[in-house]
Short mmCIF file of C-alpha atoms and ligand atoms in Angstrom, two decimals:
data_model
loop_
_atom_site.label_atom_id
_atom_site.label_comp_id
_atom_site.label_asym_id
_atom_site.label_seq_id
_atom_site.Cartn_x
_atom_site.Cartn_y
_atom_site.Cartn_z
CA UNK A 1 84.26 -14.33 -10.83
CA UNK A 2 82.16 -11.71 -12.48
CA UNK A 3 78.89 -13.35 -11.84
CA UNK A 4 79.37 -12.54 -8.45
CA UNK A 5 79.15 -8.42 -9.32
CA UNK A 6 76.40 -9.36 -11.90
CA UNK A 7 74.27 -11.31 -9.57
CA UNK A 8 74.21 -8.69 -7.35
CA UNK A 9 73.23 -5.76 -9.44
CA UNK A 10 70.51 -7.94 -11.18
CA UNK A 11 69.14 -8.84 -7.48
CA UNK A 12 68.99 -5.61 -6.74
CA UNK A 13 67.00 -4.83 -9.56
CA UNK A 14 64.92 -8.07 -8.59
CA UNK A 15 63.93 -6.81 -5.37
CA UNK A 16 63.03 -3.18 -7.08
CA UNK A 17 60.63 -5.10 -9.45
CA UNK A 18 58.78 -6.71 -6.46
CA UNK A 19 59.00 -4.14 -4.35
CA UNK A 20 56.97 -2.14 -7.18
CA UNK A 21 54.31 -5.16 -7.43
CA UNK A 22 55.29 -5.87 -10.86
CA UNK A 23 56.85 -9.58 -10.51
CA UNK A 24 55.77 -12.38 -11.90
CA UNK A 25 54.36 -14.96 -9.25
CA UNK A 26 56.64 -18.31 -9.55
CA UNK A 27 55.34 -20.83 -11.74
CA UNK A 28 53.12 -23.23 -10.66
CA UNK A 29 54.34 -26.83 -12.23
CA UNK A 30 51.77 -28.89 -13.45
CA UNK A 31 52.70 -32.86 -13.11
CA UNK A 32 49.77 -34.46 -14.28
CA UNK A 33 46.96 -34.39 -16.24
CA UNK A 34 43.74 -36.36 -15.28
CA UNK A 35 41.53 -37.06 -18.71
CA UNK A 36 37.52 -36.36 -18.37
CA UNK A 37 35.57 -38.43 -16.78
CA UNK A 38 32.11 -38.85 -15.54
CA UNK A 39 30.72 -35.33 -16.69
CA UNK A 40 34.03 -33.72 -15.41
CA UNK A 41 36.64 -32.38 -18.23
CA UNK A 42 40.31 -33.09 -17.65
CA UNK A 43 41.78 -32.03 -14.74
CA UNK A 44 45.55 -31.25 -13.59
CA UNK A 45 47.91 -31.91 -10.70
CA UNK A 46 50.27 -29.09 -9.09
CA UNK A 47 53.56 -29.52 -7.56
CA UNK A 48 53.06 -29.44 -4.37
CA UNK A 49 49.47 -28.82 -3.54
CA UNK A 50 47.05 -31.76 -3.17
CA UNK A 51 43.92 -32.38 -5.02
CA UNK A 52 43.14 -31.69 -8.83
CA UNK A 53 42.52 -28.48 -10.74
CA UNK A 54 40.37 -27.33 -14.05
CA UNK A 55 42.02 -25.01 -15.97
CA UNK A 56 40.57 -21.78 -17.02
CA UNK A 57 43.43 -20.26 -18.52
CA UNK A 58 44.43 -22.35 -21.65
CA UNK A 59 44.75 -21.31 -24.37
CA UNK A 60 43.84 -24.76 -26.10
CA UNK A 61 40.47 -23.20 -26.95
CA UNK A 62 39.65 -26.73 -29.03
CA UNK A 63 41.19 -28.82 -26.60
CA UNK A 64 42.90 -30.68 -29.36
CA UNK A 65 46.43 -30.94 -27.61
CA UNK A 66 45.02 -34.61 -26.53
CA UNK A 67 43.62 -35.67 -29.01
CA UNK A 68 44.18 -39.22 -30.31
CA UNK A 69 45.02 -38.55 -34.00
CA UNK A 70 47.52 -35.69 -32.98
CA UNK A 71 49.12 -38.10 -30.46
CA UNK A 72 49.65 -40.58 -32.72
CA UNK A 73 50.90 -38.50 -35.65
CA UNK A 74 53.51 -37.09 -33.51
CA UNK A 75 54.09 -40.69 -32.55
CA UNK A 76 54.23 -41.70 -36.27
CA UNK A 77 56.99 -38.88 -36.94
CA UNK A 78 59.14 -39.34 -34.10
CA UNK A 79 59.81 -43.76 -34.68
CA UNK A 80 59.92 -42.34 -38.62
CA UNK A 81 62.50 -39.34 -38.52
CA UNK A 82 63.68 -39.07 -34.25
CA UNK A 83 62.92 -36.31 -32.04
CA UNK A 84 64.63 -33.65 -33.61
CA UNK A 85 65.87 -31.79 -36.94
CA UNK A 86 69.48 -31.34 -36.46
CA UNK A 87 69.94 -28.27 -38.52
CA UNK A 88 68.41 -25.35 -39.39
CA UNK A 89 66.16 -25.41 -42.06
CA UNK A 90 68.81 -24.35 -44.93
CA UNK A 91 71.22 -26.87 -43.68
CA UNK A 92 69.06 -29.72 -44.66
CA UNK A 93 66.55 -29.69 -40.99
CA UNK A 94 64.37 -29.17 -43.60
CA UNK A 95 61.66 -32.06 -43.42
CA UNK A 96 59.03 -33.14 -45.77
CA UNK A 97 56.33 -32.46 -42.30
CA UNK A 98 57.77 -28.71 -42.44
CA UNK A 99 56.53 -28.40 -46.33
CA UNK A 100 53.77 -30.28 -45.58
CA UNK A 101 52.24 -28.23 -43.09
CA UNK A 102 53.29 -25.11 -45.02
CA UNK A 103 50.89 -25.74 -47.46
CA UNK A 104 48.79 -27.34 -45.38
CA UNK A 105 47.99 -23.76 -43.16
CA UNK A 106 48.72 -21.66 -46.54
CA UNK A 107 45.45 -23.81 -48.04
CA UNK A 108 43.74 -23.28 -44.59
CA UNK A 109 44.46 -19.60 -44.60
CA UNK A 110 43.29 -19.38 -48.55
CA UNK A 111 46.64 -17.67 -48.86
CA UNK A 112 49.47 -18.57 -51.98
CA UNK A 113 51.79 -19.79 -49.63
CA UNK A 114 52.93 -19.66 -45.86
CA UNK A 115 56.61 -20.29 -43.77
CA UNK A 116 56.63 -21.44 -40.48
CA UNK A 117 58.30 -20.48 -37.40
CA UNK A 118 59.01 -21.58 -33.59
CA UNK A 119 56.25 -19.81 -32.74
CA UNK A 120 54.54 -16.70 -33.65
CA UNK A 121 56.78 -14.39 -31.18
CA UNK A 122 59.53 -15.03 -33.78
CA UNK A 123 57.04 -14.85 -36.91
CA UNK A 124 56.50 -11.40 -36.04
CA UNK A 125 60.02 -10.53 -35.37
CA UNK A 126 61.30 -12.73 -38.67
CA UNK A 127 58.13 -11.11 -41.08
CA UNK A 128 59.21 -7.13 -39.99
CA UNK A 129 62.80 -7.71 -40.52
CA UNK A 130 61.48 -9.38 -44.08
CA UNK A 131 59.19 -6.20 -45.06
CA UNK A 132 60.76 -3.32 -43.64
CA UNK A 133 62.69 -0.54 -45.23
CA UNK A 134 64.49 2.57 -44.11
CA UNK A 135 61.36 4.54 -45.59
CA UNK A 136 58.70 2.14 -44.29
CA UNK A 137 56.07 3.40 -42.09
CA UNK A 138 54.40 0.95 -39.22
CA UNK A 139 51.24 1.56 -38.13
CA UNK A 140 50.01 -0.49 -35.01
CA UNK A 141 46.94 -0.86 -32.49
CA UNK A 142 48.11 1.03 -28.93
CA UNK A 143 47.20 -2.14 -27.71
CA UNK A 144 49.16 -4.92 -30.02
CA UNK A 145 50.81 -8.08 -28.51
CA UNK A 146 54.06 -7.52 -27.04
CA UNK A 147 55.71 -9.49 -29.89
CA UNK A 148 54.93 -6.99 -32.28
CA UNK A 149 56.56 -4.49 -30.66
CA UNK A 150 59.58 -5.99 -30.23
CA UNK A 151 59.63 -7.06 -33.65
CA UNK A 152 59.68 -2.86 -34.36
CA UNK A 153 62.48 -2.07 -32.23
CA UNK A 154 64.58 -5.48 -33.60
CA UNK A 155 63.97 -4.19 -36.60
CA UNK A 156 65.41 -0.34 -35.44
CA UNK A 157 62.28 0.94 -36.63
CA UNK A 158 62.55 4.90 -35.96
CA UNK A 159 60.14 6.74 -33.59
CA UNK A 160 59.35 8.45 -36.69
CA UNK A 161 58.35 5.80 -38.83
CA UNK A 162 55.83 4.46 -36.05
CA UNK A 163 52.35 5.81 -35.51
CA UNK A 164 50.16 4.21 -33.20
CA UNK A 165 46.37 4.64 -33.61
CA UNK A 166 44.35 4.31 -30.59
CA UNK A 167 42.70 0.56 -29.69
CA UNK A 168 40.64 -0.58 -32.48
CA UNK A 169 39.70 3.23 -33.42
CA UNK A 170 39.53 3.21 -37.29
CA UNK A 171 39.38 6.67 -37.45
CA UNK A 172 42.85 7.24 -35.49
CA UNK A 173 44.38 5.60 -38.00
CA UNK A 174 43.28 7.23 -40.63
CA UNK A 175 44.77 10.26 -38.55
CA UNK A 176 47.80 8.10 -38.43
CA UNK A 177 47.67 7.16 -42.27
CA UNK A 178 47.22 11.22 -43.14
CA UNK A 179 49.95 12.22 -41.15
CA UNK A 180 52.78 9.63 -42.88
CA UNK A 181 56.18 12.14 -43.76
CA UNK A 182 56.66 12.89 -47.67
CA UNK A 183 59.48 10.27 -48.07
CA UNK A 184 57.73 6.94 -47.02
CA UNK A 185 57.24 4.73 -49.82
CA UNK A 186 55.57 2.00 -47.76
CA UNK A 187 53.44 1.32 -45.39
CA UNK A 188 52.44 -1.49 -43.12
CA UNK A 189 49.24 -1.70 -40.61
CA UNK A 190 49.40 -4.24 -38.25
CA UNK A 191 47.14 -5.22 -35.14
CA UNK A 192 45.84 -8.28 -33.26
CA UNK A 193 42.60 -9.76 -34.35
CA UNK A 194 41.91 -10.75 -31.52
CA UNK A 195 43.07 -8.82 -28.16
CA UNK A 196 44.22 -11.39 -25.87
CA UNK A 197 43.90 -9.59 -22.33
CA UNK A 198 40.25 -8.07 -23.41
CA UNK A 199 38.98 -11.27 -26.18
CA UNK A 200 37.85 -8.09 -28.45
CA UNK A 201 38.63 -7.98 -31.99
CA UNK A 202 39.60 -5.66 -34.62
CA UNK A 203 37.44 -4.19 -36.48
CA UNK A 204 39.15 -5.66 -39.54
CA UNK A 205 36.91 -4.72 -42.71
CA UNK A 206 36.40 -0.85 -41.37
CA UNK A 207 40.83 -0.97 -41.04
CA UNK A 208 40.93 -2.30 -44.89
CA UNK A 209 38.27 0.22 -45.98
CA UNK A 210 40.54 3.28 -44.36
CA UNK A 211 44.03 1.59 -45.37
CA UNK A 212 42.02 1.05 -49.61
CA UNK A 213 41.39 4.90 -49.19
CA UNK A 214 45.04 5.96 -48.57
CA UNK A 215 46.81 3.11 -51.00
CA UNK A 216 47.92 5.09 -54.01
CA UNK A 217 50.42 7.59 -51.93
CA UNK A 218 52.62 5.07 -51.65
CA UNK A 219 54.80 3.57 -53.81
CA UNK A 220 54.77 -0.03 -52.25
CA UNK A 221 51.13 0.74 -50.88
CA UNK A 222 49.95 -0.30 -47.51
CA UNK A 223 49.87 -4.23 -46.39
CA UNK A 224 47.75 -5.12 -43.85
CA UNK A 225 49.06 -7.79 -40.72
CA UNK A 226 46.66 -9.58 -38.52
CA UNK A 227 48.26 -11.12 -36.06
CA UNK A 228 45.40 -13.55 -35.28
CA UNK A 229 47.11 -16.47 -32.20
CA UNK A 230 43.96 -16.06 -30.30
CA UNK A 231 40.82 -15.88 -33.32
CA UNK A 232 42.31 -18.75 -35.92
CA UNK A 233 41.03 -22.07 -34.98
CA UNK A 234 38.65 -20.51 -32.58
CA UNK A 235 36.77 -17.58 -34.46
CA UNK A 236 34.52 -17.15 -37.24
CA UNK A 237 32.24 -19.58 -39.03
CA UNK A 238 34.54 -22.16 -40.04
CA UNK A 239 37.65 -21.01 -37.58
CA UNK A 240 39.62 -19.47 -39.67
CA UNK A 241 39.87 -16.15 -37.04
CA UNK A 242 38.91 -12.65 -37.19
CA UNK A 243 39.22 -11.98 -40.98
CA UNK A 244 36.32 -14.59 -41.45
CA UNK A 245 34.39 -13.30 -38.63
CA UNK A 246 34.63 -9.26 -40.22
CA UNK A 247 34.54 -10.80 -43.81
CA UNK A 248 37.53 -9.16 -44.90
CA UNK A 249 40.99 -10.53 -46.19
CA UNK A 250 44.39 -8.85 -44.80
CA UNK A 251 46.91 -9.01 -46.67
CA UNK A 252 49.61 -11.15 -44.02
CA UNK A 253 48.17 -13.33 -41.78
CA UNK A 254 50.04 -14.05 -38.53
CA UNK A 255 49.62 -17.02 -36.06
CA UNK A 256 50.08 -20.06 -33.77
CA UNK A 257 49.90 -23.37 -33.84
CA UNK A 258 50.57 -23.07 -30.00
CA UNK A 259 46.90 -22.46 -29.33
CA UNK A 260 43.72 -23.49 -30.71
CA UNK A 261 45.73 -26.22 -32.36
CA UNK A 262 46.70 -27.24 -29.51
CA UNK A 263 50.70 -27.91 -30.47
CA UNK A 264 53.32 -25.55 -31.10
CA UNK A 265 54.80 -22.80 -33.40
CA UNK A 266 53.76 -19.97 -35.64
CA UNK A 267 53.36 -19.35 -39.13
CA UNK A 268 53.17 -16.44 -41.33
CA UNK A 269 50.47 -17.20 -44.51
CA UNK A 270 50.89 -14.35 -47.50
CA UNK A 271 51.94 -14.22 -51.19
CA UNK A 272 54.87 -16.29 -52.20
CA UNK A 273 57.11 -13.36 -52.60
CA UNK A 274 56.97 -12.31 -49.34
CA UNK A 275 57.37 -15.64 -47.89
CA UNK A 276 60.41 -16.55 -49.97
CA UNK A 277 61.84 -13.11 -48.99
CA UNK A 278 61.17 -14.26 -45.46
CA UNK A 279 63.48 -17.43 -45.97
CA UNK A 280 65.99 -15.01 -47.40
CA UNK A 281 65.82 -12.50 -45.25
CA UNK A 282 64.45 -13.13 -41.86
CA UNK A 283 66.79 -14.38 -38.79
CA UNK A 284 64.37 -15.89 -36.72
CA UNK A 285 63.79 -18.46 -39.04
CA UNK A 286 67.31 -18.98 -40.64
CA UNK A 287 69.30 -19.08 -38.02
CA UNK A 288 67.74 -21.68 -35.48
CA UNK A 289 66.52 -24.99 -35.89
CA UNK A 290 62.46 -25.08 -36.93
CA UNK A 291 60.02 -27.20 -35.10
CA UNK A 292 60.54 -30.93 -34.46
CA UNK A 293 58.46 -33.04 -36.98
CA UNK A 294 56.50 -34.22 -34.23
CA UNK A 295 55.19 -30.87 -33.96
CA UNK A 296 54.88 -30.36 -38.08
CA UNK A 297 52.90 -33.83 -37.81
CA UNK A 298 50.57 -32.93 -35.13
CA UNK A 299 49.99 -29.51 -36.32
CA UNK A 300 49.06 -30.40 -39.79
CA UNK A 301 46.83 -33.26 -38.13
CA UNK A 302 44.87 -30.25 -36.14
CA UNK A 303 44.14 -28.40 -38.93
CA UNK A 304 42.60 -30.97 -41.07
CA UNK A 305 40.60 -31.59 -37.81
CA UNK A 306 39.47 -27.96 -37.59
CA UNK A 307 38.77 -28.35 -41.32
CA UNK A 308 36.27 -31.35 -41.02
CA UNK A 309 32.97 -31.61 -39.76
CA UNK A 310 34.74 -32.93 -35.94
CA UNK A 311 36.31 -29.17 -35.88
CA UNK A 312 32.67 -27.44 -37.08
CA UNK A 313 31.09 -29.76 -33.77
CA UNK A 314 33.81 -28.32 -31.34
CA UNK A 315 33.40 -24.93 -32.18
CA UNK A 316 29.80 -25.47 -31.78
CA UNK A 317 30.64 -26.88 -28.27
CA UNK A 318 33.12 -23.89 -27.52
CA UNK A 319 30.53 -21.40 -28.83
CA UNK A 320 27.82 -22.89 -26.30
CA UNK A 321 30.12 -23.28 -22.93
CA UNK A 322 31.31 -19.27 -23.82
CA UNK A 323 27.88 -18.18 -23.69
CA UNK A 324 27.03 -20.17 -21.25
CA UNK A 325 29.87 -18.99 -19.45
CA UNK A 326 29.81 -15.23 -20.70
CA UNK A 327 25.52 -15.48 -19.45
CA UNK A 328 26.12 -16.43 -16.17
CA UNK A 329 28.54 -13.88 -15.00
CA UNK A 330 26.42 -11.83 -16.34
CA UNK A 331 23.54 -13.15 -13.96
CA UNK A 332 25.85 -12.99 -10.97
CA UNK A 333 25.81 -9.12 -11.74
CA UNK A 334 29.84 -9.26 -12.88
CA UNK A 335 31.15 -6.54 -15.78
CA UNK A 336 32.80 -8.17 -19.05
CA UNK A 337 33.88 -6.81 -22.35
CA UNK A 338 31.19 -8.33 -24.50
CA UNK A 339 32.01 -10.61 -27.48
CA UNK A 340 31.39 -13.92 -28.31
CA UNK A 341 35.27 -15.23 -27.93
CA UNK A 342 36.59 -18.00 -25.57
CA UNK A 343 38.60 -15.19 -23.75
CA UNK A 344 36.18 -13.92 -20.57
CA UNK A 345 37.81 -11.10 -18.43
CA UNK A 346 36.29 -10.15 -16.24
CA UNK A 347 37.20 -6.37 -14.71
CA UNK A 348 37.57 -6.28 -11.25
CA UNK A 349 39.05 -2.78 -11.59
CA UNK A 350 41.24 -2.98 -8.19
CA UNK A 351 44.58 -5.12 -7.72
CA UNK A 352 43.95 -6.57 -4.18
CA UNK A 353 40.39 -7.74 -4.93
CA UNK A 354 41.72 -9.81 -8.15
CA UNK A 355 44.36 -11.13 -5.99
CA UNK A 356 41.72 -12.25 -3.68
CA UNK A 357 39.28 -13.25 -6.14
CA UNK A 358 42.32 -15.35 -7.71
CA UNK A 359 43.35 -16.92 -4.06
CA UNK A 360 39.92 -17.76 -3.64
CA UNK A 361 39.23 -19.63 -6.99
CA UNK A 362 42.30 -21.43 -6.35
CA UNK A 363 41.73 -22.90 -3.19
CA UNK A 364 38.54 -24.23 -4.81
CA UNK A 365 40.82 -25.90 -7.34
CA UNK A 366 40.28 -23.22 -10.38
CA UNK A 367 43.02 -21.88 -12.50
CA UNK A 368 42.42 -18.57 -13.98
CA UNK A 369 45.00 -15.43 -14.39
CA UNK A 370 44.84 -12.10 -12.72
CA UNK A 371 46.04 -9.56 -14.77
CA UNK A 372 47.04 -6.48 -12.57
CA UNK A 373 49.16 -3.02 -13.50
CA UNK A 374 50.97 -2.82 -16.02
CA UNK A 375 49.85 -6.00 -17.92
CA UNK A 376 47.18 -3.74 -18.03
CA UNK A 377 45.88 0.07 -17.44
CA UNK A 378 45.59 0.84 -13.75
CA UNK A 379 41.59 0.78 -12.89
CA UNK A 380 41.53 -2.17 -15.49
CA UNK A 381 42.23 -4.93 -13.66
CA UNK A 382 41.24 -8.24 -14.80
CA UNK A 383 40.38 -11.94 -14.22
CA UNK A 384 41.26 -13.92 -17.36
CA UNK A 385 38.99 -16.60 -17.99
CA UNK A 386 39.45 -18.89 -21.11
CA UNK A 387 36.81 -21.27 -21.92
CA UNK A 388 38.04 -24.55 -24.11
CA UNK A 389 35.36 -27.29 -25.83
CA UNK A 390 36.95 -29.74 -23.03
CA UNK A 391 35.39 -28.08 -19.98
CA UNK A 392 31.80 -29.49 -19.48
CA UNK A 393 28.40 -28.01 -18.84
CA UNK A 394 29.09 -28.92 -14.85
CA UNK A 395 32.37 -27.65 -15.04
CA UNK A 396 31.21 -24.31 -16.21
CA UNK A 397 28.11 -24.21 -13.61
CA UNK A 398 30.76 -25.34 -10.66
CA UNK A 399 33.01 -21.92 -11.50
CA UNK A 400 30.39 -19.94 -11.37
CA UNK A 401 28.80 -21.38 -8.41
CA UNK A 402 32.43 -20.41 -6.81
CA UNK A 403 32.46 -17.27 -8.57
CA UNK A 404 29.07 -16.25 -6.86
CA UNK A 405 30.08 -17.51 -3.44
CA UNK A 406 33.70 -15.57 -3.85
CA UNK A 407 31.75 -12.31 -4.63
CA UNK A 408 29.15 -12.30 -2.19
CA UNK A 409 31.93 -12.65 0.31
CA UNK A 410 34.15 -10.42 -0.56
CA UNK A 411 32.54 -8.36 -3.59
CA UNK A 412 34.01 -7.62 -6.67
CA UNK A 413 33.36 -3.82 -7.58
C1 PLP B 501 48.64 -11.72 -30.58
C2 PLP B 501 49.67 -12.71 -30.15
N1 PLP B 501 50.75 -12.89 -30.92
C3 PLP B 501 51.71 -13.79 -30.59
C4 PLP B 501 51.59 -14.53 -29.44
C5 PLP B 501 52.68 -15.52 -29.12
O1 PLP B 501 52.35 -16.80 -29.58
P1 PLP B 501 53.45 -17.95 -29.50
O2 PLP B 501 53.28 -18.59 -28.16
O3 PLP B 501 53.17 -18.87 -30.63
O4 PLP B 501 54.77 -17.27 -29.63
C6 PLP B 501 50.48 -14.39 -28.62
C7 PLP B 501 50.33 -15.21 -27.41
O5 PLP B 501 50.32 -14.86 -26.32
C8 PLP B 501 49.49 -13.44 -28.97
O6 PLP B 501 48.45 -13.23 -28.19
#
């Protein structure tokens, strides 16, 4: 009867978290989804409230999670194989949809050769406990995704075998990089490439050009990790993320099918070493069962849509409703962090307006995330807005009708 003393130390600490403002609303459920129609994009139904919603907090930036062709190659690999892969992937849950969309994203990435994971949370843990070393040094953006963090202190990284260089400052780093202790042999730079509560990105060729200058000190040199969820798919020329859009080439690239792809997972694209000593090496992909096949299917289905001429059109179309987007908060007088990405915050800079401002979009039927202390900095408080290629030209003009209404009743700044 244990739980009993549990539960009530853990409530306790409950009611300190909310009484401090820092928990989590409770999840809203969706329980349906309402495909476009007449000029509208797809809409969504909510436990318990009545009428339909757009969301503007997706992270499907291509929409592709309905598509057709990755419904029905799901389909095809479910009736083929069943819903799941009963084993790990070194018991035999290895399937040939795993491999195939292993090389599939390796090819994408223009990378040797790639391993996948449940998502990119564990790619990040699985990669550092792959590459590290007692004399290792880790490197990382103040502001890197809470997954790479973790992935540190799984790994038992030291305090002194972390430096963290100030957000997207090139020149901290190099502070950073000068300041590594006589016995590290290696050293390993990693950062978002895209920032996913500001849609910045990271300067990625100026962070190669300082890492190619320090290189020789060490005996393993430095290796560079993007962590790109919220750039591949979605950034770039041809969407393969930040690296394309900065023209430079890290040497590990990190991401998700869970997002622009529209399915599920995370993969880790590098040299075949590497991704052979993840396989050896790496718990979070050993020791729990990999993706269903439906997934595999579906994934490698998105990618060779994103590949094709149909992926160049909707990141046309997800270009053109961001700057549409971006342009007319801008008109309604509202401050963003510029940038051409699908992720729009816009900085409220005080907690009970972007609760308000949040309220108030919702009862209009809008979905969008407030981001408050200490998701991020106090005085940077944020409404997340993410644009995807499904939302239409109207749908885009009716939140910022709503937008302009909300302000000019209850302000912003
Ligand atoms: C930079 C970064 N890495 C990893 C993740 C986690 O992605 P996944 O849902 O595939 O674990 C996210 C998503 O929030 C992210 O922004």
């Amino acid at each position: 009867m244990s739980l009993q003393q549990i539960d009530a130390t853990l409530q306790r600490e409950l009611q300190q978290l909310a009484e401090q403002g820092r928990a989590k609303p409770r999840e809203r459920v969706i329980t349906d989804y309402v495909p476009a129609k007449n000029g509208s994009g797809p809409r969504y139904r909510l436990e318990g409230q009545q009428g339909l919603f757009i969301r503007m907090n997706s992270n499907s930036y291509l929409s592709l999670g309905n598509h057709p062709a990755l419904i029905a190659a799901a389909d095809e690999a479910t009736r083929r194989f069943g819903t799941g892969p009963g084993a790990v992937r070194f018991i035999d849950g290895t399937y040939c949809h795993h491999t195939a969309l292993e090389k599939r994203i390796a090819l994408f990435m223009d990378k040797p050769a790639a391993k996948i994971f449940n998502s990119a949370y564990t790619a990040n843990c699985g990669l550092a406990l792959a590459i590290n070393s007692a004399t290792t040094l880790w490197a990382g953006d103040r502001l890197n995704h809470n997954s790479i963090i973790r992935a540190m202190r799984i790994c038992g990284v030291p305090g002194e075998n972390k430096a963290i260089f100030n957000h997207n400052d090139v020149q901290d780093l190099d502070r950073c990089l000068d300041s590594a202790a006589p016995g590290i042999t290696r050293v390993i730079v990693v950062f978002d490439g895209i920032f996913s509560m500001r849609g910045d990105f990271a300067p990625t060729d100026r962070i190669l050009q300082v890492i190619e200058k320090h290189k020789d000190r060490f005996a393993d040199g430095i290796i560079s990790v993007i962590d790109d969820s919220h750039g591949i798919g979605a950034y770039g020329k041809t969407g393969r993320g930040t690296a394309e859009f900065c023209g430079a080439a890290p040497d590990i690239i990190v991401g998700t099918f869970g997002k622009a792809f529209g399915v599920n997972g995370g993969f880790v694209c590098t040299s075949a070493t590497i991704v052979e000593t993840i396989r050896q090496k790496a718990d979070t992909y050993i020791y729990t069962n990999p993706l269903s096949m439906a997934d595999c299917a579906a994934a490698t289905r998105a990618i060779d849509i994103c590949d094709s001429k149909e992926g160049l059109d909707l990141l046309k179309t997800l270009n053109r409703r961001t700057r549409q987007f971006r342009e007319g908060l801008e008109q309604i007088g509202l401050e963003t962090i510029p940038g051409p990405h699908p992720i729009v915050p816009l900085l409220v800079r005080d907690t009970m307006r972007t609760r308000m401002l949040v309220n108030g979009l919702f009862d209009h039927g809008i979905l969008a995330v407030g981001l408050t202390f200490p998701v991020v900095p106090k005085g940077d408080e944020t409404i997340r807005f993410q644009i995807n290629c499904a939302h239409t030209k109207a749908d885009i003009d009716y939140v910022l009708e709503i937008m302009a209404k909300l302000v000019k009743k209850q302000g912003c700044k």
